Amino acid sequence: MERMRCVIQYDGTKYAGYQIQPNGITIQEELEKALSKMHKGRKVKVTASGRTDSGVHAMGQVIHFDSDLTIPYQNWKRALTSLLPDDIHISSVEGVSRDFHARYDAKGKEYRYFVWNEREPDVFNRYYRYHVKADLDIGRMKTACRYLLGEHDFTSFCSPKTDIKGSKVRTIHEASVEKEGSELVFTFNGSGFLYNMVRILVGTLLEIGRNEREPDDILNILKAKSRDAAGKTAPPQGLFLWSVFYEE
Amino acid sequence: MERMRCVIQYDGTKYAGYQIQPNGITIQEELEKALSKMHKGRKVKVTASGRTDSGVHAMGQVIHFDSDLTIPYQNWKRALTSLLPDDIHISSVEGVSRDFHARYDAKGKEYRYFVWNEREPDVFNRYYRYHVKADLDIGRMKTACRYLLGEHDFTSFCSPKTDIKGSKVRTIHEASVEKEGSELVFTFNGSGFLYNMVRILVGTLLEIGRNEREPDDILNILKAKSRDAAGKTAPPQGLFLWSVFYEE
């Protein structure tokens, strides 16, 4: 048996999220189905760095699984790709040590969130951008981002639906927003993220950008340790799990 | 009765093309359904500058229809938009003279065709870009584009399925290809285009870019006046009807 690590890309539009669940097809299900075909019908369990919600995308999700197939690495990618639908793409496949774990070994993650900020919608990006018509003050949002940096208890930015019982302290290494043409790109790089955390962060920052809150409200929201203190949850389609970091 | 002219944008992915037909939903059908709702169930016929095929998109398709509703122009857009699915967007609505005709008055059109030119696919653009993995020589394609300029009989670049019985002479004012990052953008601006013409032009230019044909083959292909002389038809998803020109 050998442990394999893959970096994968997916368009989450038509999926009920990453993780297998009773209603709706999932990314994990498609991956396990493809691997099962390669392993003569045997079940192959896939473990990801973490879940993504329905409608959320990935540029660099990381998964691992074990296999006893003796296929050259360069052929794995082609074989798996040919068995997957065209909205899931295998970027790389490599053999790793038997104790590598896609979730437990992840040292950090980067998420990006894309906003289409024009009066008119962009029909071609309706599944990949959140359309915000209002004028947004980027300077105010940049100021607010600075209050997020470092180690904080992010309870206020976590959906009450979470199943995390332990600490909600996380460290944010980068929180930024940049304007690129008609788009805003939010980037969050941190030790870990709670359930809906990036979407609640973006929803709150957009309220600051629309002058509905002050940038330093972030301090009060963090202090409150209550989901009600933060802003609305931004919709899933603007969110991309951009990359997952491991120790070399 | 007043004649209305609209500029519309649509994602053609899930449609069986622009024009109403027995199998599959069409853009025209969605427009007429929305207008019928606004006109107490009465049928309102919509006329476009021309058809687009299944999977082909539009940034600036132009349509006209007649209406006896007395709605301020600025409210038309919102009313229609609210009745249309989110892959069809009304960019503008204006009243025009009773003899304006979206098809007969069109003096020219611009089409753009987008190619994703990397080894790896881009899952987020699979419905909006044609993925070409091969290395392409842009210089050779640029040279070939020059042979297309001016007035020619484009029979060789017309699908035999066309219902045009008359002249296949058309004038091309601009034919170009530019590299923008990982993408190639082909632009064709001309007096009119035959059935599948842009897709056959792009398919042929790509063969020239891959060194399978010479740039001056274009001259022989035009001379042959036979569809068999030209290259393959490029797939629909890279094609956008970009704009339609009228006399002021």
Coordinates of C-alpha atoms in Angstrom, one line a residue:
Chain A
M1 CA 0.0 0.0 0.0
E2 CA 1.2 3.5 -0.8
R3 CA -0.2 6.8 0.3
M4 CA -1.0 9.2 -2.5
R5 CA -1.4 13.0 -2.2
C6 CA -3.3 15.0 -4.8
V7 CA -3.9 18.7 -5.4
I8 CA -7.4 19.1 -7.0
Q9 CA -9.4 21.9 -8.5
Y10 CA -13.2 22.0 -8.6
D11 CA -16.2 24.1 -9.6
G12 CA -18.5 23.6 -6.7
T13 CA -21.6 25.0 -8.4
K14 CA -23.5 21.8 -8.9
Y15 CA -22.3 20.0 -5.8
A16 CA -23.8 19.7 -2.3
G17 CA -20.3 20.5 -1.0
Y18 CA -17.1 18.5 -0.6
Q19 CA -18.1 15.9 2.0
I20 CA -20.4 12.9 1.3
Q21 CA -23.9 13.4 2.6
P22 CA -27.3 11.8 2.1
N23 CA -28.8 14.5 -0.2
G24 CA -27.1 15.6 -3.4
I25 CA -23.8 14.6 -5.1
T26 CA -20.5 15.7 -3.5
I27 CA -16.9 16.1 -4.6
Q28 CA -15.7 13.3 -2.2
E29 CA -18.3 10.9 -3.7
E30 CA -17.1 11.6 -7.3
L31 CA -13.4 11.1 -6.2
E32 CA -14.2 7.8 -4.4
K33 CA -16.3 6.6 -7.3
A34 CA -13.4 7.2 -9.7
L35 CA -10.9 5.5 -7.4
S36 CA -13.2 2.6 -6.8
K37 CA -13.3 2.0 -10.6
M38 CA -9.5 2.0 -10.7
H39 CA -9.4 -0.5 -7.8
K40 CA -11.7 -3.2 -9.3
G41 CA -14.7 -1.9 -7.4
R42 CA -13.0 -1.8 -4.0
K43 CA -13.9 1.2 -1.8
V44 CA -11.1 3.7 -1.5
K45 CA -11.5 6.3 1.3
V46 CA -10.5 9.8 0.4
T47 CA -9.5 12.3 3.1
A48 CA -9.4 16.1 2.3
S49 CA -7.7 19.0 4.1
G50 CA -11.2 20.0 5.1
R51 CA -14.7 20.4 3.7
T52 CA -16.0 23.1 1.4
D53 CA -19.7 24.1 1.3
S54 CA -22.2 23.8 -1.5
G55 CA -21.3 26.2 -4.3
V56 CA -17.8 26.9 -2.9
H57 CA -14.9 26.2 -5.3
A58 CA -11.3 25.0 -4.9
M59 CA -8.2 26.0 -6.8
G60 CA -5.9 23.9 -4.6
Q61 CA -7.7 21.5 -2.3
V62 CA -5.5 18.7 -1.0
I63 CA -6.6 15.1 -0.5
H64 CA -4.9 11.8 0.3
F65 CA -5.8 8.1 -0.1
D66 CA -4.0 4.7 0.0
S67 CA -3.6 2.4 -3.0
D68 CA -1.9 -0.9 -3.8
L69 CA -1.9 -0.1 -7.5
T70 CA 1.6 0.0 -9.1
I71 CA 1.0 2.8 -11.6
P72 CA 3.8 5.2 -12.5
Y73 CA 3.0 8.6 -10.9
Q74 CA 2.7 10.4 -14.2
N75 CA -0.1 7.9 -15.3
W76 CA -2.1 8.4 -12.1
K77 CA -3.2 11.9 -13.1
R78 CA -4.4 10.9 -16.5
A79 CA -6.2 7.8 -15.3
L80 CA -8.0 9.6 -12.5
T81 CA -8.9 12.7 -14.7
S82 CA -10.4 10.4 -17.3
L83 CA -12.8 9.0 -14.7
L84 CA -13.9 12.3 -13.2
P85 CA -16.5 14.8 -14.5
D86 CA -15.2 17.9 -16.2
D87 CA -15.8 20.2 -13.2
I88 CA -13.2 18.3 -11.1
H89 CA -9.6 18.4 -12.2
I90 CA -6.5 16.6 -10.7
S91 CA -3.6 19.1 -10.8
S92 CA -1.0 16.7 -9.3
V93 CA -0.5 13.3 -7.9
E94 CA 2.5 12.2 -5.8
G95 CA 3.4 9.4 -3.5
V96 CA 4.0 10.5 0.2
S97 CA 5.1 8.9 3.4
R98 CA 2.5 6.6 5.0
D99 CA 2.0 9.0 7.9
F100 CA 1.0 12.0 5.8
H101 CA -2.5 13.2 6.6
A102 CA -4.2 15.8 4.5
R103 CA -6.2 17.3 7.4
Y104 CA -4.1 16.8 10.5
D105 CA -0.8 17.9 8.8
A106 CA -2.3 21.1 7.2
K107 CA -0.4 24.0 8.8
G108 CA -2.5 26.7 7.2
K109 CA -4.8 27.6 4.3
E110 CA -5.4 30.4 1.9
Y111 CA -8.9 31.4 0.8
R112 CA -9.9 34.0 -1.8
Y113 CA -13.2 35.6 -2.2
F114 CA -14.2 37.4 -5.4
V115 CA -16.7 40.2 -5.7
W116 CA -18.1 41.6 -9.0
N117 CA -18.5 45.3 -8.1
E118 CA -20.5 46.9 -10.9
R119 CA -24.1 48.1 -11.3
E120 CA -24.7 45.6 -14.1
P121 CA -24.3 41.8 -13.4
D122 CA -21.8 39.7 -15.3
V123 CA -23.8 36.7 -16.5
F124 CA -20.7 34.7 -17.3
N125 CA -19.4 34.9 -13.7
R126 CA -22.7 34.5 -11.8
Y127 CA -21.4 31.2 -10.3
Y128 CA -17.9 32.5 -9.5
R129 CA -18.4 36.0 -8.2
Y130 CA -20.7 37.7 -5.6
H131 CA -22.4 40.7 -7.4
V132 CA -22.3 43.8 -5.2
K133 CA -23.8 46.9 -6.8
A134 CA -23.1 49.4 -4.0
D135 CA -20.1 51.7 -4.0
L136 CA -17.5 50.3 -1.7
D137 CA -14.8 52.2 0.1
I138 CA -11.7 50.0 -0.3
G139 CA -9.7 52.1 2.1
R140 CA -12.1 51.5 5.0
M141 CA -12.1 47.7 4.3
K142 CA -8.2 47.7 4.2
T143 CA -8.1 49.4 7.6
A144 CA -10.6 46.8 8.9
C145 CA -8.5 44.0 7.6
R146 CA -5.6 45.1 9.8
Y147 CA -7.6 44.4 12.9
L148 CA -8.0 40.8 11.9
L149 CA -4.3 40.0 11.8
G150 CA -2.8 37.9 14.5
E151 CA -4.2 35.4 17.0
H152 CA -7.9 36.0 18.0
D153 CA -10.9 34.0 19.2
F154 CA -13.0 34.0 16.1
T155 CA -16.2 32.8 17.7
S156 CA -18.1 35.8 16.4
F157 CA -17.1 34.8 12.8
C158 CA -18.2 31.2 13.1
S159 CA -21.5 29.8 12.1
P160 CA -23.5 28.4 15.1
K161 CA -24.0 25.3 13.0
T162 CA -20.3 24.4 13.5
D163 CA -19.5 21.0 15.1
I164 CA -16.2 22.4 16.6
K165 CA -16.4 22.0 20.4
G166 CA -12.8 23.1 21.2
S167 CA -11.0 26.4 20.9
K168 CA -12.0 29.0 18.3
V169 CA -8.7 30.7 18.5
R170 CA -7.1 31.0 15.1
T171 CA -4.2 33.0 13.7
I172 CA -4.6 35.2 10.6
H173 CA -1.3 35.9 8.7
E174 CA -2.8 37.8 5.8
A175 CA -6.1 39.6 5.4
S176 CA -6.3 41.9 2.4
V177 CA -8.6 43.3 -0.2
E178 CA -7.5 44.5 -3.7
K179 CA -9.4 46.1 -6.5
E180 CA -8.7 44.5 -9.9
G181 CA -10.7 46.2 -12.6
S182 CA -14.4 45.6 -11.8
E183 CA -13.5 43.0 -9.2
L184 CA -12.5 42.9 -5.5
V185 CA -10.3 40.1 -4.4
F186 CA -10.2 39.3 -0.7
T187 CA -7.4 37.1 0.5
F188 CA -7.2 35.3 3.9
N189 CA -4.2 33.3 4.9
G190 CA -4.3 31.7 8.3
S191 CA -3.6 28.7 10.6
G192 CA -7.1 27.5 10.2
F193 CA -10.7 28.7 9.5
L194 CA -13.9 28.0 11.3
Y195 CA -17.2 27.1 9.7
N196 CA -18.4 29.9 7.4
M197 CA -15.6 32.1 8.8
V198 CA -14.4 33.6 5.5
R199 CA -17.9 34.3 4.3
I200 CA -18.8 36.0 7.6
L201 CA -15.5 38.0 7.4
V202 CA -16.3 39.1 3.8
G203 CA -19.9 40.0 4.7
T204 CA -18.8 42.1 7.6
L205 CA -16.0 43.8 5.6
L206 CA -18.6 44.7 2.9
E207 CA -20.8 46.4 5.5
I208 CA -17.7 48.4 6.5
G209 CA -17.1 49.2 2.8
R210 CA -20.7 50.5 2.5
N211 CA -20.2 52.7 5.6
E212 CA -22.7 50.7 7.6
R213 CA -20.1 49.9 10.2
E214 CA -16.8 51.4 11.3
P215 CA -13.5 49.7 10.5
D216 CA -12.7 49.4 14.2
D217 CA -16.0 47.6 14.8
I218 CA -13.9 44.5 14.1
L219 CA -12.4 44.9 17.6
N220 CA -15.8 44.9 19.3
I221 CA -17.1 42.0 17.2
L222 CA -14.1 39.9 18.2
K223 CA -14.6 40.8 21.8
A224 CA -18.3 40.0 21.7
K225 CA -17.6 36.3 21.0
S226 CA -21.1 36.1 19.5
R227 CA -22.2 35.4 15.9
D228 CA -24.8 38.1 16.2
A229 CA -22.1 40.7 16.6
A230 CA -20.7 40.2 13.1
G231 CA -22.2 41.0 9.6
K232 CA -24.1 38.8 7.2
T233 CA -22.7 35.7 5.7
A234 CA -21.6 36.4 2.1
P235 CA -22.9 33.9 -0.5
P236 CA -20.9 30.8 -1.4
Q237 CA -20.2 31.4 -5.1
G238 CA -17.4 34.0 -4.5
L239 CA -15.4 31.7 -2.3
F240 CA -12.4 29.6 -3.4
L241 CA -10.2 27.4 -1.2
W242 CA -7.0 28.6 -2.8
S243 CA -4.3 26.5 -1.3
V244 CA -3.4 24.4 1.7
F245 CA 0.1 24.6 3.4
Y246 CA 2.1 21.7 4.8
E247 CA 5.5 21.5 6.4
E248 CA 8.1 20.5 3.8
Chain B
M1 CA -47.6 50.6 -30.5
E2 CA -44.0 51.5 -30.0
R3 CA -40.9 49.7 -31.3
M4 CA -38.4 48.8 -28.6
R5 CA -34.7 47.9 -29.1
C6 CA -32.7 46.0 -26.5
V7 CA -29.1 45.1 -26.1
I8 CA -28.9 41.7 -24.4
Q9 CA -26.2 39.5 -22.9
Y10 CA -26.5 35.8 -22.4
D11 CA -24.7 32.7 -21.3
G12 CA -25.7 30.2 -24.1
T13 CA -24.5 27.1 -22.2
K14 CA -27.8 25.5 -21.4
Y15 CA -29.8 26.7 -24.4
A16 CA -30.5 25.0 -27.7
G17 CA -29.4 28.3 -29.4
Y18 CA -31.1 31.6 -29.8
Q19 CA -34.0 30.7 -32.1
I20 CA -37.1 28.9 -31.1
Q21 CA -37.1 25.3 -32.1
P22 CA -39.0 22.1 -31.1
N23 CA -36.3 20.5 -29.0
G24 CA -34.8 22.3 -26.0
I25 CA -35.3 25.8 -24.6
T26 CA -34.0 28.8 -26.4
I27 CA -33.1 32.4 -25.7
Q28 CA -36.0 33.7 -27.9
E29 CA -38.5 31.5 -26.0
E30 CA -37.4 33.0 -22.7
L31 CA -37.6 36.5 -24.0
E32 CA -41.1 36.0 -25.5
K33 CA -42.3 34.3 -22.3
A34 CA -41.1 37.2 -20.2
L35 CA -42.7 39.8 -22.6
S36 CA -45.9 37.8 -22.8
K37 CA -46.2 38.0 -19.0
M38 CA -45.8 41.8 -19.2
H39 CA -48.5 41.9 -21.9
K40 CA -51.3 40.0 -20.0
G41 CA -50.5 36.8 -21.8
R42 CA -50.5 38.2 -25.3
K43 CA -47.8 36.9 -27.6
V44 CA -45.0 39.4 -28.4
K45 CA -42.7 38.4 -31.2
V46 CA -39.0 39.2 -30.7
T47 CA -36.7 39.7 -33.7
A48 CA -32.9 39.4 -33.2
S49 CA -30.0 40.6 -35.3
G50 CA -29.4 36.9 -36.1
R51 CA -29.3 33.5 -34.5
T52 CA -26.6 32.1 -32.3
D53 CA -26.0 28.3 -32.0
S54 CA -26.3 26.1 -28.9
G55 CA -23.6 26.9 -26.4
V56 CA -22.7 30.2 -28.1
H57 CA -22.8 33.3 -25.9
A58 CA -23.6 37.0 -26.5
M59 CA -22.2 40.1 -25.0
G60 CA -24.2 42.5 -27.2
Q61 CA -27.0 40.7 -29.1
V62 CA -29.6 43.2 -30.4
I63 CA -33.4 42.5 -30.5
H64 CA -36.5 44.5 -31.3
F65 CA -40.2 44.0 -30.5
D66 CA -43.4 46.1 -30.5
S67 CA -45.4 47.0 -27.4
D68 CA -48.4 49.1 -26.5
L69 CA -47.4 49.3 -22.8
T70 CA -46.7 52.8 -21.6
I71 CA -43.8 52.2 -19.2
P72 CA -41.0 54.7 -18.7
Y73 CA -37.9 53.4 -20.5
Q74 CA -35.9 53.2 -17.3
N75 CA -38.5 50.8 -15.8
W76 CA -38.6 48.5 -18.8
K77 CA -35.1 47.1 -18.1
R78 CA -35.9 46.3 -14.5
A79 CA -39.3 44.8 -15.3
L80 CA -37.9 42.5 -18.0
T81 CA -34.8 41.5 -16.0
S82 CA -37.0 40.4 -13.1
L83 CA -38.9 38.0 -15.4
L84 CA -35.8 36.5 -17.1
P85 CA -33.5 33.7 -15.8
D86 CA -30.2 34.8 -14.4
D87 CA -28.2 33.7 -17.6
I88 CA -30.0 36.3 -19.7
H89 CA -29.4 40.0 -18.9
I90 CA -31.0 43.1 -20.5
S91 CA -28.2 45.7 -20.9
S92 CA -30.4 48.5 -22.3
V93 CA -33.9 49.2 -23.6
E94 CA -34.8 52.2 -25.8
G95 CA -37.7 53.3 -28.0
V96 CA -36.8 53.4 -31.7
S97 CA -38.6 54.4 -34.9
R98 CA -41.3 52.0 -36.2
D99 CA -39.2 51.0 -39.2
F100 CA -36.1 49.9 -37.2
H101 CA -35.3 46.2 -37.8
A102 CA -32.8 44.3 -35.7
R103 CA -31.8 42.0 -38.5
Y104 CA -32.3 44.0 -41.8
D105 CA -30.7 47.2 -40.4
A106 CA -27.6 45.5 -39.0
K107 CA -24.6 46.9 -40.9
G108 CA -22.1 44.6 -39.4
K109 CA -21.2 42.5 -36.4
E110 CA -18.3 41.7 -34.2
Y111 CA -17.5 38.2 -32.9
R112 CA -14.9 37.2 -30.4
Y113 CA -13.6 33.7 -29.9
F114 CA -11.6 32.8 -26.7
V115 CA -9.1 30.0 -26.4
W116 CA -7.5 28.7 -23.2
N117 CA -4.0 27.8 -24.3
E118 CA -2.4 25.8 -21.4
R119 CA -1.6 22.1 -20.9
E120 CA -3.9 22.1 -17.8
P121 CA -7.6 22.8 -18.2
D122 CA -9.4 25.7 -16.4
V123 CA -12.5 24.1 -14.8
F124 CA -14.0 27.5 -14.2
N125 CA -14.0 28.5 -17.9
R126 CA -14.9 25.2 -19.4
Y127 CA -18.2 26.6 -20.8
Y128 CA -16.6 29.9 -22.0
R129 CA -13.2 29.0 -23.5
Y130 CA -12.0 26.3 -26.0
H131 CA -9.1 24.5 -24.3
V132 CA -6.2 24.0 -26.7
K133 CA -3.2 22.3 -25.2
A134 CA -0.9 22.5 -28.2
D135 CA 1.8 25.2 -28.6
L136 CA 0.5 27.8 -31.1
D137 CA 2.5 30.1 -33.2
I138 CA 0.7 33.4 -32.9
G139 CA 2.8 35.0 -35.6
R140 CA 1.7 32.5 -38.2
M141 CA -2.0 33.0 -37.2
K142 CA -1.6 36.8 -37.4
T143 CA -0.2 36.5 -41.0
A144 CA -3.1 34.2 -42.0
C145 CA -5.6 36.8 -40.6
R146 CA -4.4 39.4 -43.1
Y147 CA -5.5 37.2 -46.0
L148 CA -9.0 37.2 -44.6
L149 CA -9.4 41.0 -44.7
G150 CA -11.6 42.6 -47.4
E151 CA -14.4 41.3 -49.6
H152 CA -14.3 37.5 -50.4
D153 CA -16.6 34.7 -51.2
F154 CA -16.6 32.7 -47.9
T155 CA -18.3 29.6 -49.2
S156 CA -15.4 27.5 -47.9
F157 CA -16.0 28.9 -44.4
C158 CA -19.7 28.2 -44.3
S159 CA -21.4 25.1 -43.0
P160 CA -23.2 23.1 -45.7
K161 CA -26.2 23.1 -43.3
T162 CA -26.8 26.8 -44.1
D163 CA -30.1 27.9 -45.5
I164 CA -28.6 30.9 -47.3
K165 CA -29.3 30.5 -51.0
G166 CA -27.9 33.8 -52.2
S167 CA -24.4 35.3 -52.3
K168 CA -21.8 34.2 -49.8
V169 CA -19.7 37.2 -50.4
R170 CA -18.9 39.1 -47.2
T171 CA -16.5 41.8 -46.1
I172 CA -14.2 41.4 -43.2
H173 CA -13.0 44.7 -41.7
E174 CA -10.9 43.2 -38.9
A175 CA -9.5 39.7 -38.3
S176 CA -7.0 39.5 -35.4
V177 CA -5.6 37.3 -32.7
E178 CA -4.0 38.5 -29.5
K179 CA -2.4 36.6 -26.6
E180 CA -3.6 37.8 -23.2
G181 CA -1.9 35.7 -20.5
S182 CA -3.0 32.1 -21.0
E183 CA -5.7 33.1 -23.4
L184 CA -6.0 33.8 -27.1
V185 CA -8.6 36.3 -28.3
F186 CA -9.7 36.1 -31.9
T187 CA -11.7 39.2 -33.1
F188 CA -13.7 39.3 -36.3
N189 CA -15.5 42.4 -37.5
G190 CA -17.4 42.3 -40.7
S191 CA -20.4 43.1 -42.8
G192 CA -22.0 39.8 -42.0
F193 CA -21.2 36.2 -41.1
L194 CA -22.3 32.9 -42.6
Y195 CA -23.5 29.8 -40.7
N196 CA -20.6 28.6 -38.5
M197 CA -18.2 31.0 -40.3
V198 CA -16.4 32.2 -37.2
R199 CA -15.9 28.8 -35.8
I200 CA -14.6 27.4 -39.1
L201 CA -12.2 30.5 -39.4
V202 CA -10.9 29.8 -35.8
G203 CA -10.6 26.1 -36.5
T204 CA -8.5 26.8 -39.6
L205 CA -6.4 29.4 -37.9
L206 CA -5.6 27.0 -35.1
E207 CA -4.4 24.5 -37.7
I208 CA -2.1 27.2 -39.1
G209 CA -0.9 28.0 -35.5
R210 CA -0.1 24.3 -35.0
N211 CA 2.0 24.2 -38.2
E212 CA -0.4 21.9 -39.9
R213 CA -1.1 24.4 -42.7
E214 CA 0.6 27.4 -44.1
P215 CA -0.7 31.0 -43.5
D216 CA -1.2 31.6 -47.2
D217 CA -3.4 28.4 -47.4
I218 CA -6.2 30.9 -46.7
L219 CA -5.9 32.0 -50.3
N220 CA -6.4 28.5 -51.6
I221 CA -9.2 27.8 -49.2
L222 CA -11.1 30.9 -50.3
K223 CA -10.5 30.0 -54.0
A224 CA -11.8 26.5 -53.6
K225 CA -15.3 27.6 -52.5
S226 CA -15.8 24.3 -50.8
R227 CA -16.3 23.6 -47.1
D228 CA -13.9 20.6 -47.4
A229 CA -11.0 22.9 -48.2
A230 CA -11.1 24.6 -44.7
G231 CA -10.2 23.4 -41.3
K232 CA -12.3 21.9 -38.5
T233 CA -15.2 23.8 -36.9
A234 CA -14.0 25.0 -33.5
P235 CA -16.5 24.2 -30.7
P236 CA -19.3 26.6 -29.7
Q237 CA -18.3 27.5 -26.1
G238 CA -15.4 29.9 -27.1
L239 CA -17.7 32.0 -29.3
F240 CA -19.3 35.3 -28.3
L241 CA -21.5 37.6 -30.4
W242 CA -19.8 40.7 -29.2
S243 CA -21.7 43.6 -30.8
V244 CA -24.0 44.5 -33.7
F245 CA -23.6 47.7 -35.6
Y246 CA -26.3 49.9 -37.0
E247 CA -26.2 53.3 -38.8
E248 CA -26.7 56.1 -36.4

